[in-house]
mmCIF file of C-alpha atoms in Angstrom:
data_model
loop_
_atom_site.group_PDB
_atom_site.id
_atom_site.type_symbol
_atom_site.label_atom_id
_atom_site.label_comp_id
_atom_site.label_asym_id
_atom_site.label_seq_id
_atom_site.Cartn_x
_atom_site.Cartn_y
_atom_site.Cartn_z
ATOM 1 C CA UNK A 145 0.096 0.256 -0.029
ATOM 2 C CA UNK A 146 1.359 3.546 -0.912
ATOM 3 C CA UNK A 147 0.286 5.502 2.103
ATOM 4 C CA UNK A 148 0.527 8.921 0.615
ATOM 5 C CA UNK A 149 -1.917 7.929 -2.379
ATOM 6 C CA UNK A 150 -4.225 5.977 -0.067
ATOM 7 C CA UNK A 151 -4.216 9.449 2.251
ATOM 8 C CA UNK A 152 -4.831 11.806 -0.732
ATOM 9 C CA UNK A 153 -7.748 9.836 -2.132
ATOM 10 C CA UNK A 154 -9.417 9.687 1.223
ATOM 11 C CA UNK A 155 -8.791 13.498 2.128
ATOM 12 C CA UNK A 156 -9.822 14.566 -1.510
ATOM 13 C CA UNK A 157 -13.375 13.223 -0.586
ATOM 14 C CA UNK A 158 -15.836 15.754 1.078
ATOM 15 C CA UNK A 159 -17.345 14.351 4.075
ATOM 16 C CA UNK A 160 -18.535 16.650 7.097
ATOM 17 C CA UNK A 161 -20.415 14.867 10.110
ATOM 18 C CA UNK A 162 -23.527 13.762 8.789
ATOM 19 C CA UNK A 163 -22.897 14.094 5.170
ATOM 20 C CA UNK A 164 -19.705 11.737 4.951
ATOM 21 C CA UNK A 165 -21.584 9.433 2.132
ATOM 22 C CA UNK A 166 -18.632 10.109 -0.571
ATOM 23 C CA UNK A 167 -16.018 9.224 1.896
ATOM 24 C CA UNK A 168 -17.477 6.392 3.117
ATOM 25 C CA UNK A 169 -17.933 4.961 -0.367
ATOM 26 C CA UNK A 170 -14.325 5.759 -1.098
ATOM 27 C CA UNK A 171 -13.277 3.912 2.247
ATOM 28 C CA UNK A 172 -15.475 0.905 1.414
ATOM 29 C CA UNK A 173 -13.491 0.147 -2.222
ATOM 30 C CA UNK A 174 -10.114 0.732 -0.251
ATOM 31 C CA UNK A 175 -11.154 -1.684 2.379
ATOM 32 C CA UNK A 176 -12.818 -4.234 0.332
ATOM 33 C CA UNK A 177 -9.585 -6.223 -1.108
ATOM 34 C CA UNK A 178 -8.452 -6.325 2.092
ATOM 35 C CA UNK A 179 -11.138 -8.301 4.325
ATOM 36 C CA UNK A 180 -13.971 -10.990 3.588
ATOM 37 C CA UNK A 181 -17.130 -8.826 3.914
ATOM 38 C CA UNK A 182 -17.793 -5.075 3.978
ATOM 39 C CA UNK A 183 -21.148 -3.333 4.900
ATOM 40 C CA UNK A 184 -22.394 0.226 5.596
ATOM 41 C CA UNK A 185 -24.566 0.082 8.981
ATOM 42 C CA UNK A 186 -27.757 1.968 9.762
ATOM 43 C CA UNK A 187 -26.152 5.735 10.504
ATOM 44 C CA UNK A 188 -23.483 5.098 7.314
ATOM 45 C CA UNK A 189 -20.404 3.840 8.977
ATOM 46 C CA UNK A 190 -18.401 1.269 6.718
ATOM 47 C CA UNK A 191 -17.314 -1.864 8.348
ATOM 48 C CA UNK A 192 -14.937 -4.558 7.106
ATOM 49 C CA UNK A 193 -14.539 -8.114 8.857
ATOM 50 C CA UNK A 194 -11.712 -10.303 8.631
ATOM 51 C CA UNK A 195 -12.757 -13.757 9.699
ATOM 52 C CA UNK A 196 -10.587 -16.000 11.086
ATOM 53 C CA UNK A 197 -12.203 -19.156 10.491
ATOM 54 C CA UNK A 198 -12.098 -20.324 13.817
ATOM 55 C CA UNK A 199 -15.429 -21.560 15.434
ATOM 56 C CA UNK A 200 -16.642 -19.199 18.255
ATOM 57 C CA UNK A 201 -13.719 -16.692 17.601
ATOM 58 C CA UNK A 202 -13.973 -13.754 19.699
ATOM 59 C CA UNK A 203 -14.153 -10.251 18.129
ATOM 60 C CA UNK A 204 -11.706 -7.302 17.858
ATOM 61 C CA UNK A 205 -13.077 -4.015 16.484
ATOM 62 C CA UNK A 206 -10.645 -1.482 15.339
ATOM 63 C CA UNK A 207 -12.084 2.206 14.950
ATOM 64 C CA UNK A 208 -11.099 5.290 13.146
ATOM 65 C CA UNK A 209 -13.683 7.967 12.152
ATOM 66 C CA UNK A 210 -14.024 9.363 8.604
ATOM 67 C CA UNK A 211 -15.934 12.576 9.160
ATOM 68 C CA UNK A 212 -14.438 16.093 8.837
ATOM 69 C CA UNK A 213 -15.224 19.150 10.535
ATOM 70 C CA UNK A 214 -17.181 21.584 8.329
ATOM 71 C CA UNK A 215 -20.019 24.100 7.946
ATOM 72 C CA UNK A 216 -23.528 24.470 6.862
ATOM 73 C CA UNK A 217 -25.577 26.990 5.000
ATOM 74 C CA UNK A 218 -28.054 28.818 7.294
ATOM 75 C CA UNK A 219 -29.102 31.814 5.085
ATOM 76 C CA UNK A 220 -28.486 34.474 2.611
ATOM 77 C CA UNK A 221 -27.673 38.029 3.026
ATOM 78 C CA UNK A 222 -27.196 40.073 -0.364
ATOM 79 C CA UNK A 223 -25.950 37.094 -2.532
ATOM 80 C CA UNK A 224 -23.588 36.040 0.352
ATOM 81 C CA UNK A 225 -24.007 33.046 2.320
ATOM 82 C CA UNK A 226 -24.616 33.055 6.252
ATOM 83 C CA UNK A 227 -23.335 29.831 7.927
ATOM 84 C CA UNK A 228 -22.562 27.674 11.227
ATOM 85 C CA UNK A 229 -19.814 25.132 11.960
ATOM 86 C CA UNK A 230 -20.141 21.468 11.869
ATOM 87 C CA UNK A 231 -17.830 20.263 14.693
ATOM 88 C CA UNK A 232 -15.063 22.246 16.377
ATOM 89 C CA UNK A 233 -14.005 25.127 14.132
ATOM 90 C CA UNK A 234 -11.585 28.072 15.065
ATOM 91 C CA UNK A 235 -13.045 31.308 13.516
ATOM 92 C CA UNK A 236 -9.518 32.861 13.576
ATOM 93 C CA UNK A 237 -8.551 31.002 10.592
ATOM 94 C CA UNK A 238 -11.717 31.216 8.522
ATOM 95 C CA UNK A 239 -11.399 35.026 6.536
ATOM 96 C CA UNK A 240 -10.176 34.278 3.254
ATOM 97 C CA UNK A 241 -10.541 30.639 3.211
ATOM 98 C CA UNK A 242 -11.668 28.604 0.191
ATOM 99 C CA UNK A 243 -14.336 26.152 0.642
ATOM 100 C CA UNK A 244 -16.127 23.548 -1.383
ATOM 101 C CA UNK A 245 -19.770 23.812 -1.387
ATOM 102 C CA UNK A 246 -21.475 20.554 -1.591
ATOM 103 C CA UNK A 247 -24.303 21.440 -4.090
ATOM 104 C CA UNK A 248 -25.701 18.752 -6.591
ATOM 105 C CA UNK A 249 -25.128 17.518 -9.047
ATOM 106 C CA UNK A 250 -21.776 19.327 -9.239
ATOM 107 C CA UNK A 251 -20.174 21.227 -6.052
ATOM 108 C CA UNK A 252 -19.519 25.035 -6.358
ATOM 109 C CA UNK A 253 -16.704 26.701 -4.853
ATOM 110 C CA UNK A 254 -16.670 29.877 -2.326
ATOM 111 C CA UNK A 255 -14.430 31.837 -0.237
ATOM 112 C CA UNK A 256 -15.160 33.354 3.366
ATOM 113 C CA UNK A 257 -15.165 37.064 2.906
ATOM 114 C CA UNK A 258 -12.817 39.294 4.491
ATOM 115 C CA UNK A 259 -11.722 42.965 4.938
ATOM 116 C CA UNK A 260 -8.760 43.907 3.546
ATOM 117 C CA UNK A 261 -5.952 44.670 6.445
ATOM 118 C CA UNK A 262 -5.609 48.339 5.092
ATOM 119 C CA UNK A 263 -9.241 49.181 5.580
ATOM 120 C CA UNK A 264 -9.103 47.664 9.188
ATOM 121 C CA UNK A 265 -8.844 49.752 12.304
ATOM 122 C CA UNK A 266 -6.624 48.368 15.279
ATOM 123 C CA UNK A 267 -9.419 46.685 17.057
ATOM 124 C CA UNK A 268 -10.162 44.821 13.948
ATOM 125 C CA UNK A 269 -6.840 43.635 13.562
ATOM 126 C CA UNK A 270 -6.482 42.191 16.871
ATOM 127 C CA UNK A 271 -9.747 40.431 17.295
ATOM 128 C CA UNK A 272 -11.050 37.375 15.287
ATOM 129 C CA UNK A 273 -14.581 37.551 13.883
ATOM 130 C CA UNK A 274 -17.312 35.679 15.139
ATOM 131 C CA UNK A 275 -18.786 32.835 12.788
ATOM 132 C CA UNK A 276 -22.253 34.419 12.805
ATOM 133 C CA UNK A 277 -20.526 37.539 11.412
ATOM 134 C CA UNK A 278 -18.794 36.045 8.544
ATOM 135 C CA UNK A 279 -20.267 35.515 4.952
ATOM 136 C CA UNK A 280 -19.388 33.178 2.131
ATOM 137 C CA UNK A 281 -18.798 34.906 -1.336
ATOM 138 C CA UNK A 282 -19.839 32.617 -4.090
ATOM 139 C CA UNK A 283 -19.533 34.704 -6.989
ATOM 140 C CA UNK A 284 -23.062 34.837 -8.015
ATOM 141 C CA UNK A 285 -25.816 37.214 -7.764
ATOM 142 C CA UNK A 286 -28.681 37.106 -5.038
ATOM 143 C CA UNK A 287 -31.375 35.222 -7.007
ATOM 144 C CA UNK A 288 -28.722 32.409 -8.284
ATOM 145 C CA UNK A 289 -27.596 31.914 -4.983
ATOM 146 C CA UNK A 290 -31.129 31.166 -3.374
ATOM 147 C CA UNK A 291 -31.669 29.113 -6.288
ATOM 148 C CA UNK A 292 -28.897 26.825 -6.493
ATOM 149 C CA UNK A 293 -27.397 26.679 -2.776
ATOM 150 C CA UNK A 294 -30.470 25.574 -0.750
ATOM 151 C CA UNK A 295 -30.229 26.379 3.273
ATOM 152 C CA UNK A 296 -28.589 22.947 4.742
ATOM 153 C CA UNK A 297 -26.278 22.707 2.206
ATOM 154 C CA UNK A 298 -22.774 21.499 3.929
ATOM 155 C CA UNK A 299 -19.390 22.963 3.364
ATOM 156 C CA UNK A 300 -15.592 21.894 3.699
ATOM 157 C CA UNK A 301 -12.412 23.354 3.055
ATOM 158 C CA UNK A 302 -11.374 22.934 -0.158
ATOM 159 C CA UNK A 303 -8.107 21.750 0.196
ATOM 160 C CA UNK A 304 -7.219 18.079 0.129
ATOM 161 C CA UNK A 305 -3.505 17.282 1.051
ATOM 162 C CA UNK A 306 -0.280 17.885 -0.017
ATOM 163 C CA UNK A 307 3.434 16.586 0.728
ATOM 164 C CA UNK A 308 5.937 18.662 2.766
ATOM 165 C CA UNK A 309 9.580 17.769 3.252
ATOM 166 C CA UNK A 310 10.531 14.657 4.185
ATOM 167 C CA UNK A 311 7.698 12.187 5.210
ATOM 168 C CA UNK A 312 5.188 14.796 6.171
ATOM 169 C CA UNK A 313 1.763 15.578 4.704
ATOM 170 C CA UNK A 314 -0.326 18.690 5.290
ATOM 171 C CA UNK A 315 -4.063 19.298 4.426
ATOM 172 C CA UNK A 316 -7.617 18.966 5.577
ATOM 173 C CA UNK A 317 -9.180 15.999 7.117
ATOM 174 C CA UNK A 318 -6.132 14.458 8.256
ATOM 175 C CA UNK A 319 -8.314 13.987 11.422
ATOM 176 C CA UNK A 320 -8.869 11.491 11.271
ATOM 177 C CA UNK A 321 -8.475 9.816 7.776
ATOM 178 C CA UNK A 322 -4.840 9.609 8.615
ATOM 179 C CA UNK A 323 -5.815 6.856 11.174
ATOM 180 C CA UNK A 324 -8.358 5.011 8.814
ATOM 181 C CA UNK A 325 -5.354 4.936 6.399
ATOM 182 C CA UNK A 326 -3.487 3.195 9.599
ATOM 183 C CA UNK A 327 -6.535 0.648 9.745
ATOM 184 C CA UNK A 328 -6.018 -0.002 5.885
ATOM 185 C CA UNK A 329 -2.569 -0.534 6.484
ATOM 186 C CA UNK A 330 -2.782 -2.978 9.538
ATOM 187 C CA UNK A 331 -5.317 -4.879 7.408
ATOM 188 C CA UNK A 332 -2.964 -5.214 4.841
ATOM 189 C CA UNK A 333 -0.214 -6.601 7.429
ATOM 190 C CA UNK A 334 -2.786 -8.971 8.765
ATOM 191 C CA UNK A 335 -4.184 -10.260 5.330
ATOM 192 C CA UNK A 336 -2.269 -13.481 4.957
ATOM 193 C CA UNK A 337 -1.771 -14.155 8.723
ATOM 194 C CA UNK A 338 -3.156 -16.918 10.590
ATOM 195 C CA UNK A 339 -5.520 -15.372 13.112
ATOM 196 C CA UNK A 340 -7.388 -16.636 16.157
ATOM 197 C CA UNK A 341 -10.138 -13.635 16.514
ATOM 198 C CA UNK A 342 -12.163 -11.778 13.604
ATOM 199 C CA UNK A 343 -11.177 -8.470 12.992
ATOM 200 C CA UNK A 344 -13.425 -5.863 12.203
ATOM 201 C CA UNK A 345 -12.406 -2.561 10.557
ATOM 202 C CA UNK A 346 -14.641 0.698 11.119
ATOM 203 C CA UNK A 347 -14.672 3.792 9.395
ATOM 204 C CA UNK A 348 -17.063 5.818 11.507
ATOM 205 C CA UNK A 349 -19.447 8.603 10.967
ATOM 206 C CA UNK A 350 -20.729 11.721 13.454
ATOM 207 C CA UNK A 351 -17.494 11.626 15.667
ATOM 208 C CA UNK A 352 -16.697 15.569 15.213
ATOM 209 C CA UNK A 353 -20.379 15.916 16.598
ATOM 210 C CA UNK A 354 -21.639 13.131 19.010
ATOM 211 C CA UNK A 355 -19.742 10.005 18.416
ATOM 212 C CA UNK A 356 -22.823 8.303 17.588
ATOM 213 C CA UNK A 357 -21.300 6.448 14.369
ATOM 214 C CA UNK A 358 -19.104 4.317 16.689
ATOM 215 C CA UNK A 359 -21.732 3.976 19.078
ATOM 216 C CA UNK A 360 -24.138 2.372 16.721
ATOM 217 C CA UNK A 361 -21.274 0.459 15.072
ATOM 218 C CA UNK A 362 -20.046 -0.865 18.156
ATOM 219 C CA UNK A 363 -23.442 -2.186 18.912
ATOM 220 C CA UNK A 364 -23.616 -3.668 15.507
ATOM 221 C CA UNK A 365 -20.574 -5.801 15.601
ATOM 222 C CA UNK A 366 -20.810 -6.514 19.417
ATOM 223 C CA UNK A 367 -16.912 -7.130 19.892
ATOM 224 C CA UNK A 368 -15.068 -8.527 22.670
ATOM 225 C CA UNK A 369 -12.652 -5.619 22.518
ATOM 226 C CA UNK A 370 -12.410 -2.287 21.052
ATOM 227 C CA UNK A 371 -9.695 0.037 19.848
ATOM 228 C CA UNK A 372 -9.980 3.674 19.183
ATOM 229 C CA UNK A 373 -7.556 5.304 16.764
ATOM 230 C CA UNK A 374 -7.439 8.744 16.530
ATOM 231 C CA UNK A 375 -5.292 11.852 16.466
ATOM 232 C CA UNK A 376 -3.890 13.839 19.465
ATOM 233 C CA UNK A 377 -1.791 17.040 19.763
ATOM 234 C CA UNK A 378 1.694 16.935 18.483
ATOM 235 C CA UNK A 379 4.228 19.444 19.933
ATOM 236 C CA UNK A 380 4.557 23.010 17.995
ATOM 237 C CA UNK A 381 6.929 26.215 18.677
ATOM 238 C CA UNK A 382 3.845 27.888 20.269
ATOM 239 C CA UNK A 383 3.078 24.901 22.834
ATOM 240 C CA UNK A 384 5.041 24.368 25.793
ATOM 241 C CA UNK A 385 6.372 20.739 26.540
ATOM 242 C CA UNK A 386 4.485 21.163 29.616
ATOM 243 C CA UNK A 387 1.263 21.200 27.691
ATOM 244 C CA UNK A 388 2.037 18.941 24.810
ATOM 245 C CA UNK A 389 5.152 16.327 24.582
ATOM 246 C CA UNK A 390 4.013 13.979 22.052
ATOM 247 C CA UNK A 391 6.393 14.635 18.781
ATOM 248 C CA UNK A 392 5.732 13.569 14.897
ATOM 249 C CA UNK A 393 7.937 10.674 14.093
ATOM 250 C CA UNK A 394 7.863 9.946 17.711
ATOM 251 C CA UNK A 395 5.457 6.744 17.124
ATOM 252 C CA UNK A 396 2.132 6.001 18.191
ATOM 253 C CA UNK A 397 0.701 7.443 21.149
ATOM 254 C CA UNK A 398 -0.783 5.052 23.879
ATOM 255 C CA UNK A 399 -3.518 6.252 26.121
ATOM 256 C CA UNK A 400 -3.464 5.740 29.606
ATOM 257 C CA UNK A 401 -6.102 6.507 32.073
ATOM 258 C CA UNK A 402 -9.247 5.261 33.950
ATOM 259 C CA UNK A 403 -11.216 4.820 30.497
ATOM 260 C CA UNK A 404 -8.700 2.578 29.005
ATOM 261 C CA UNK A 405 -8.839 -1.180 30.084
ATOM 262 C CA UNK A 406 -5.391 -1.554 31.818
ATOM 263 C CA UNK A 407 -4.269 -5.015 30.443
ATOM 264 C CA UNK A 408 -4.753 -3.834 26.717
ATOM 265 C CA UNK A 409 -2.804 -0.863 27.207
ATOM 266 C CA UNK A 410 -0.075 -2.839 28.816
ATOM 267 C CA UNK A 411 -0.234 -5.451 25.888
ATOM 268 C CA UNK A 412 0.448 -2.398 23.582
ATOM 269 C CA UNK A 413 3.314 -1.398 25.212
ATOM 270 C CA UNK A 414 4.564 -4.666 24.992
ATOM 271 C CA UNK A 415 4.367 -5.176 21.824
ATOM 272 C CA UNK A 416 5.619 -1.918 20.781
ATOM 273 C CA UNK A 417 8.786 -3.052 22.763
ATOM 274 C CA UNK A 418 9.004 -6.604 21.053
ATOM 275 C CA UNK A 419 8.787 -4.771 17.790
ATOM 276 C CA UNK A 420 11.349 -2.360 18.503
ATOM 277 C CA UNK A 421 8.904 0.608 17.755
ATOM 278 C CA UNK A 422 9.078 4.063 18.819
ATOM 279 C CA UNK A 423 5.956 4.766 20.939
ATOM 280 C CA UNK A 424 4.747 7.544 23.390
ATOM 281 C CA UNK A 425 2.274 8.024 26.090
ATOM 282 C CA UNK A 426 -0.819 10.224 26.608
ATOM 283 C CA UNK A 427 -2.490 10.559 30.099
ATOM 284 C CA UNK A 428 -6.001 10.752 29.772
ATOM 285 C CA UNK A 429 -7.330 11.386 32.962
ATOM 286 C CA UNK A 430 -11.152 11.869 32.024
ATOM 287 C CA UNK A 431 -12.937 11.818 28.833
ATOM 288 C CA UNK A 432 -10.652 10.735 25.988
ATOM 289 C CA UNK A 433 -12.262 13.127 23.119
ATOM 290 C CA UNK A 434 -12.416 10.011 21.091
ATOM 291 C CA UNK A 435 -14.777 7.408 20.212
ATOM 292 C CA UNK A 436 -13.604 5.174 22.755
ATOM 293 C CA UNK A 437 -15.432 7.068 25.179
ATOM 294 C CA UNK A 438 -18.924 6.000 24.005
ATOM 295 C CA UNK A 439 -17.508 2.361 22.701
ATOM 296 C CA UNK A 440 -16.372 1.204 26.323
ATOM 297 C CA UNK A 441 -20.479 1.673 27.479
ATOM 298 C CA UNK A 442 -21.830 0.036 24.580
ATOM 299 C CA UNK A 443 -23.824 -3.431 25.275
ATOM 300 C CA UNK A 444 -22.808 -4.592 28.607
ATOM 301 C CA UNK A 445 -19.702 -2.614 28.335
ATOM 302 C CA UNK A 446 -16.479 -3.676 26.104
ATOM 303 C CA UNK A 447 -13.098 -3.423 27.057
ATOM 304 C CA UNK A 448 -11.293 -0.535 25.152
ATOM 305 C CA UNK A 449 -7.770 1.089 24.297
ATOM 306 C CA UNK A 450 -7.281 4.298 22.706
ATOM 307 C CA UNK A 451 -4.158 4.470 20.289
ATOM 308 C CA UNK A 452 -3.470 7.923 18.794
ATOM 309 C CA UNK A 453 -1.360 9.414 16.132
ATOM 310 C CA UNK A 454 0.548 12.804 16.717
ATOM 311 C CA UNK A 455 -0.849 15.788 14.319
ATOM 312 C CA UNK A 456 0.087 19.235 14.145
ATOM 313 C CA UNK A 457 -2.597 22.044 13.874
ATOM 314 C CA UNK A 458 -5.822 19.989 14.718
ATOM 315 C CA UNK A 459 -8.807 21.068 13.602
ATOM 316 C CA UNK A 460 -7.446 23.215 10.593
ATOM 317 C CA UNK A 461 -7.279 22.853 6.873
ATOM 318 C CA UNK A 462 -3.229 22.836 7.592
ATOM 319 C CA UNK A 463 -3.225 19.798 9.492
ATOM 320 C CA UNK A 464 0.223 17.874 9.459
ATOM 321 C CA UNK A 465 0.922 14.247 10.118
ATOM 322 C CA UNK A 466 4.146 11.874 9.452
ATOM 323 C CA UNK A 467 3.726 9.020 7.075
ATOM 324 C CA UNK A 468 6.290 6.911 9.110
ATOM 325 C CA UNK A 469 4.112 7.466 12.187
ATOM 326 C CA UNK A 470 1.069 6.080 10.269
ATOM 327 C CA UNK A 471 3.289 2.852 9.433
ATOM 328 C CA UNK A 472 4.143 2.543 13.003
ATOM 329 C CA UNK A 473 0.624 2.737 14.242
ATOM 330 C CA UNK A 474 -0.478 0.075 11.688
ATOM 331 C CA UNK A 475 2.373 -2.300 12.690
ATOM 332 C CA UNK A 476 1.441 -1.647 16.605
ATOM 333 C CA UNK A 477 -2.226 -2.545 15.743
ATOM 334 C CA UNK A 478 -1.358 -5.634 13.584
ATOM 335 C CA UNK A 479 0.972 -6.853 16.546
ATOM 336 C CA UNK A 480 -1.771 -6.454 18.898
ATOM 337 C CA UNK A 481 -4.262 -8.285 16.934
ATOM 338 C CA UNK A 482 -1.907 -11.488 16.389
ATOM 339 C CA UNK A 483 -2.843 -14.296 19.088
ATOM 340 C CA UNK A 484 -5.270 -11.783 20.902
ATOM 341 C CA UNK A 485 -7.478 -14.512 21.358
ATOM 342 C CA UNK A 486 -4.826 -16.639 23.135
ATOM 343 C CA UNK A 487 -3.038 -13.777 24.974
ATOM 344 C CA UNK A 488 -6.017 -11.507 26.019
ATOM 345 C CA UNK A 489 -7.113 -10.510 29.312
ATOM 346 C CA UNK A 490 -8.828 -13.123 31.599
ATOM 347 C CA UNK A 491 -12.416 -13.057 30.824
ATOM 348 C CA UNK A 492 -11.745 -9.889 28.660
ATOM 349 C CA UNK A 493 -11.432 -7.568 31.700
#
């Protein structure tokens, strides 16, 4: 698998929370050759299963969400679009940003209008503009805008992704399509292995607004164990080491805390050491901010682990990840999966 090509194919698709159809179909196409069966569940998450062929085999569910943050049209003003955020959008970076407007049958493009800097006073230069005060310019007259762009139309950042120097990749929706790429790579690594558990690979929907996609998918699969794979903050010059210590090319980040099952955390560490893979820790004292929070309480409760991929500039159109970290994360997930049925926790706890 060529990691960059796979990642670029996923990131080029539009898929804000609740409107993930295009990226789900792409994920399904990429997953199908690596598993025995692929379905799309009731809420729209894609789920593929690699069966081990052993009777009454236990189930491991690996999850990475496919949705991205975005926007939704709420109204019109003199030919411009008013809009609201879908998910956690930072208003500071919105002025002058290019958007893809998910109109049918073909998308339109727009820009978030901005005031030229030489027309701003001191206060305006110092403060970000509230989202409710921003407008999208589509380049059409008022009547055409209303006719072609209905209220409720979703929008996303226009950029896909591109390579930086070395193994870094920059772009939109790397949260969390970089992690789904890691799941695909893990499925490839496991494809010809003799496993003792059935492995389910899920690309879930709606994580950025509720996490309900993973909850419904987990209830659909009814697994014995879950692993939520998501991005986490990587260190940047504007963040102190006391706040964020994880680094790009530092390896997968293993979550530790009361909402992760301890034997699973320990097994992750053991497998990383055995493979001589670099790895990092993140202490998650409360809500993990991932699908693992909801997955652990599905059914009668499911032992759950969280593994994260370090990422810079989260929830922006210029997120940055390392392809090497994707590969290392995939190797760790594959190693965790092998012989899990024999080596898993006593009675699954």
